[in-house]
C-alpha positions as CSV (number, residue, x, y, z in Angstrom):
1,X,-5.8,9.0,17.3
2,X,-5.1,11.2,14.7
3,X,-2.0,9.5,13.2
4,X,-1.3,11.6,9.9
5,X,-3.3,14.9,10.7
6,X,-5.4,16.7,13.0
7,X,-8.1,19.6,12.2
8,X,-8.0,22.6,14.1
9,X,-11.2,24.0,15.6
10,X,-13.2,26.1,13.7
11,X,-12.2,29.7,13.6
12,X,-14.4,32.4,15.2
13,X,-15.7,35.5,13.8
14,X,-13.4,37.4,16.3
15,X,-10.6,35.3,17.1
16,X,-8.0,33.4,15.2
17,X,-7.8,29.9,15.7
18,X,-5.3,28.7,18.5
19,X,-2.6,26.6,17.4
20,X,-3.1,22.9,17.9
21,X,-1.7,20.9,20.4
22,X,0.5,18.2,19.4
23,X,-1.2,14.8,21.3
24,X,0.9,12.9,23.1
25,X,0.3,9.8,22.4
26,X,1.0,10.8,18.4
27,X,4.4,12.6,19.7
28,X,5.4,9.0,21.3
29,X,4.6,7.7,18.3
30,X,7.4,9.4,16.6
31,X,10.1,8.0,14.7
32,X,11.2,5.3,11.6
33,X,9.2,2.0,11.1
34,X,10.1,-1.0,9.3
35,X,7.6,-3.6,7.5
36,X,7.9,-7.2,9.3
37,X,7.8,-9.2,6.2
38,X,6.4,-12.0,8.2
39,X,3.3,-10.1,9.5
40,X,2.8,-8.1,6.7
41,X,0.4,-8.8,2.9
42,X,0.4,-7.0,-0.1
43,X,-2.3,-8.9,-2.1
44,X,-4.3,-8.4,-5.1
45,X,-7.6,-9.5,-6.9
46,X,-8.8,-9.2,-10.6
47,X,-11.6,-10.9,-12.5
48,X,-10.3,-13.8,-14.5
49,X,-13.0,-14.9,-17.3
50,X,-15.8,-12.4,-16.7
51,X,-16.9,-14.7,-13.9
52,X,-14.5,-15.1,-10.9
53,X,-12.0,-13.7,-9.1
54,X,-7.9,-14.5,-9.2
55,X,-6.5,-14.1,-5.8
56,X,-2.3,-13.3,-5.2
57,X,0.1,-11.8,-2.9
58,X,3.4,-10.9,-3.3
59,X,6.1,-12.8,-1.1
60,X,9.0,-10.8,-0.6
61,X,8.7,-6.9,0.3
62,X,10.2,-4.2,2.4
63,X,9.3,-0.6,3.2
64,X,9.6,2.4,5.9
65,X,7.4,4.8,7.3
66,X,8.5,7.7,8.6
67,X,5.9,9.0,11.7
68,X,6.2,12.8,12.4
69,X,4.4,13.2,15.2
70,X,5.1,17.0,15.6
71,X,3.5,17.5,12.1
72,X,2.0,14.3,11.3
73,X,1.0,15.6,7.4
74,X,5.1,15.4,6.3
75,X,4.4,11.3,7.4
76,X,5.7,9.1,4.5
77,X,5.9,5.1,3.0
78,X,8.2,4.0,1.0
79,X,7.2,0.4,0.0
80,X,9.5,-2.0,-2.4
81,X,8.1,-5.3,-3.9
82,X,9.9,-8.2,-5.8
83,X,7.3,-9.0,-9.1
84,X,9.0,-12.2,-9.3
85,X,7.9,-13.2,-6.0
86,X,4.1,-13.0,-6.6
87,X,2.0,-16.0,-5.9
88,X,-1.7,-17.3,-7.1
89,X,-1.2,-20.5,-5.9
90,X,-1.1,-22.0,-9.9
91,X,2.9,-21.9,-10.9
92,X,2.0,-22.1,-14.8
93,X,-0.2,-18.3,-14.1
94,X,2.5,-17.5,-12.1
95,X,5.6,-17.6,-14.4
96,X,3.2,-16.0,-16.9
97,X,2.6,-13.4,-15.1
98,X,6.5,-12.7,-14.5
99,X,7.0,-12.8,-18.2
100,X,6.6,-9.5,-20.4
101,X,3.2,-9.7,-21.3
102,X,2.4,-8.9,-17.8
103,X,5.4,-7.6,-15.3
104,X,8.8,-8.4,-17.0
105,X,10.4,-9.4,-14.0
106,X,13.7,-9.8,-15.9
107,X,13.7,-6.0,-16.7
108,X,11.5,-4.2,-13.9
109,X,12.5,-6.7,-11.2
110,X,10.9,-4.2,-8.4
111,X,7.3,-2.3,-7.9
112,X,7.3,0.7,-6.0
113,X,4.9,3.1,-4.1
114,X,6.3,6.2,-2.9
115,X,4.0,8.4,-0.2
116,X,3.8,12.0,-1.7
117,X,0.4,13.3,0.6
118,X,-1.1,11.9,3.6
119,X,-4.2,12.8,5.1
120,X,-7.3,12.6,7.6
121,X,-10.4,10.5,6.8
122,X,-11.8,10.7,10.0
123,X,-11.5,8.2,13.2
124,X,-8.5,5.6,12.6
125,X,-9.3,6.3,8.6
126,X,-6.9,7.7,6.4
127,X,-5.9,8.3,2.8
128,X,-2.2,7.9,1.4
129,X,-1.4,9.2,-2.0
130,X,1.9,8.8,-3.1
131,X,3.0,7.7,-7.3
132,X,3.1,4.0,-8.1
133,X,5.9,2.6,-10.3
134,X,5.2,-0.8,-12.4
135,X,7.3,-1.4,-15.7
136,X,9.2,1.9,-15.2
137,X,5.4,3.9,-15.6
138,X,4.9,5.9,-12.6
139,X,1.3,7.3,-12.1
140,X,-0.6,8.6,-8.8
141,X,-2.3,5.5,-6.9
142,X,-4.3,6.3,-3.6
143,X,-4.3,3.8,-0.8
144,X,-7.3,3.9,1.8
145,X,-6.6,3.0,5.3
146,X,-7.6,1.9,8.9
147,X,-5.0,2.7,11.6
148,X,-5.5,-0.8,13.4
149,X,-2.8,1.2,17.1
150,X,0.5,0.4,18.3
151,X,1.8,-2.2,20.7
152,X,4.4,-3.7,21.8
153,X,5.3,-7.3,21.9
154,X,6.8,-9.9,23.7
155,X,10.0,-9.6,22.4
156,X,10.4,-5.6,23.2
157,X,9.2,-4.3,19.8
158,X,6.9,-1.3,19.7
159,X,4.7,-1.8,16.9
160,X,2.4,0.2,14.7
161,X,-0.4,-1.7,12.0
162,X,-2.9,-0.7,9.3
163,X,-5.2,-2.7,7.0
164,X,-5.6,-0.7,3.5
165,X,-7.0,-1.1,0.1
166,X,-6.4,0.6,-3.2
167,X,-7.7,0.1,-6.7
168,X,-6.4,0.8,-10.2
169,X,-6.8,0.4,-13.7
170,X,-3.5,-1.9,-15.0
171,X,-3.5,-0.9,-18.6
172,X,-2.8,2.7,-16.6
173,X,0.5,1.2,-16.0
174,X,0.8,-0.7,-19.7
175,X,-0.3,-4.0,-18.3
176,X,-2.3,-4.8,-21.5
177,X,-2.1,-8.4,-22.1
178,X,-5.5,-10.0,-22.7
179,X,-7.4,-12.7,-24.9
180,X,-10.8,-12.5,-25.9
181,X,-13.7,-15.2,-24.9
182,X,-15.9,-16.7,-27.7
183,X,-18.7,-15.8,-25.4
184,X,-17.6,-11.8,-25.1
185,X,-15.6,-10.3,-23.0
186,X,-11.9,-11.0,-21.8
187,X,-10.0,-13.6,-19.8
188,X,-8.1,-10.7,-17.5
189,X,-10.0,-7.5,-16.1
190,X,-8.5,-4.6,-16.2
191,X,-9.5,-3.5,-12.8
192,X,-7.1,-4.6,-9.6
193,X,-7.7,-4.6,-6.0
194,X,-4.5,-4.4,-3.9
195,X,-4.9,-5.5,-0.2
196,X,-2.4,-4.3,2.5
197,X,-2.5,-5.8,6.1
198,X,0.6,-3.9,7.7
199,X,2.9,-4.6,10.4
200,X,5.9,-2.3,10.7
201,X,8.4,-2.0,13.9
202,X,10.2,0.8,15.0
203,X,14.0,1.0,14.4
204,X,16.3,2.4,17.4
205,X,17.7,5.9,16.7
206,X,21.2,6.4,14.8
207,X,24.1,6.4,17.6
């Protein structure tokens, strides 16, 4: 199902293209989404010593996505996250982390990703591009993902998912903290992998 876009047939040489029928089942999906903060991960990976991988999430989150099914491209995400509630697993890293040589939580409490184009990848793949705000540095960040469908549960909630990663460069966004090995190299890579598994519900119209 084409959720953020569709392509139109190719044109012939002596006709214009007809206009595109909306698809019904992207018409039903119409309407504003919420993220279920307990069925939804934003996580992240970077290399820690040249040799491994340091795994975290963030804990608390919220977000909305707006589906336009009559012209699925204006579909947008607004996603909010709490940098003091991120979480490796190693409390020491983690109150590093929230200090200023990495994200300051004291004075940029909140990291934010803002949809600003959406498009077609082909199948249930799609690419988001919206600007990503960390430290009150806003640069362009684009998010691949997989449209995982739409349910609804047991408890009368119609449902919508995706599974999505990103990557980015964090001295992009100032993150520049690092300390050098006595074998070469650094402790903290400068490349991140951000992971999203995505639950969001639809909210009732406004009255």
């Amino acid at each position: 199902m084409a959720l953020f876009g569709r392509k139109s047939s190719p044109a012939s040489d002596v006709q214009a293209p007809a206009a595109t029928a909306v698809d019904p089942e992207l018409a039903a999906l119409s309407g504003t989404y919420v993220l279920d903060p307990a069925h939804t991960e934003i996580g992240f990976s970077v290399r820690h010593a040249m040799v491994t991988n340091v795994r975290g999430h963030f804990g608390e989150h919220e977000g909305t996505l707006v589906i336009d099914g009559a012209d699925p491209a204006n579909s947008t995400a607004l996603i909010e996250v709490s940098m003091a509630s991120v979480d490796t697993g190693a409390p020491d890293r983690d109150g590093h982390l929230r200090t200023g040589d990495f994200f300051d939580v004291e004075n940029f409490p909140t990291m934010t990703f803002r949809s600003t184009h959406a498009e077609e990848r082909g199948g249930d793949a799609y690419r988001i591009t919206g600007d990503l705000t960390i430290k009150g540095v806003s640069r362009p960040l684009a998010i691949d993902l997989e449209f995982n469908g739409s349910a609804t549960d047991p408890f009368g909630n119609q449902r919508i998912g995706f599974e999505g990663t990103a990557e980015l460069l964090r001295s992009d966004w100032g993150l520049t903290y690092n300390a050098a090995l006595e074998t070469g190299g650094v402790l903290v890579g400068d490349k991140v992998k951000l992971v999203f598994d995505i639950s969001a519900i639809r909210q009732a119209p406004a009255a």
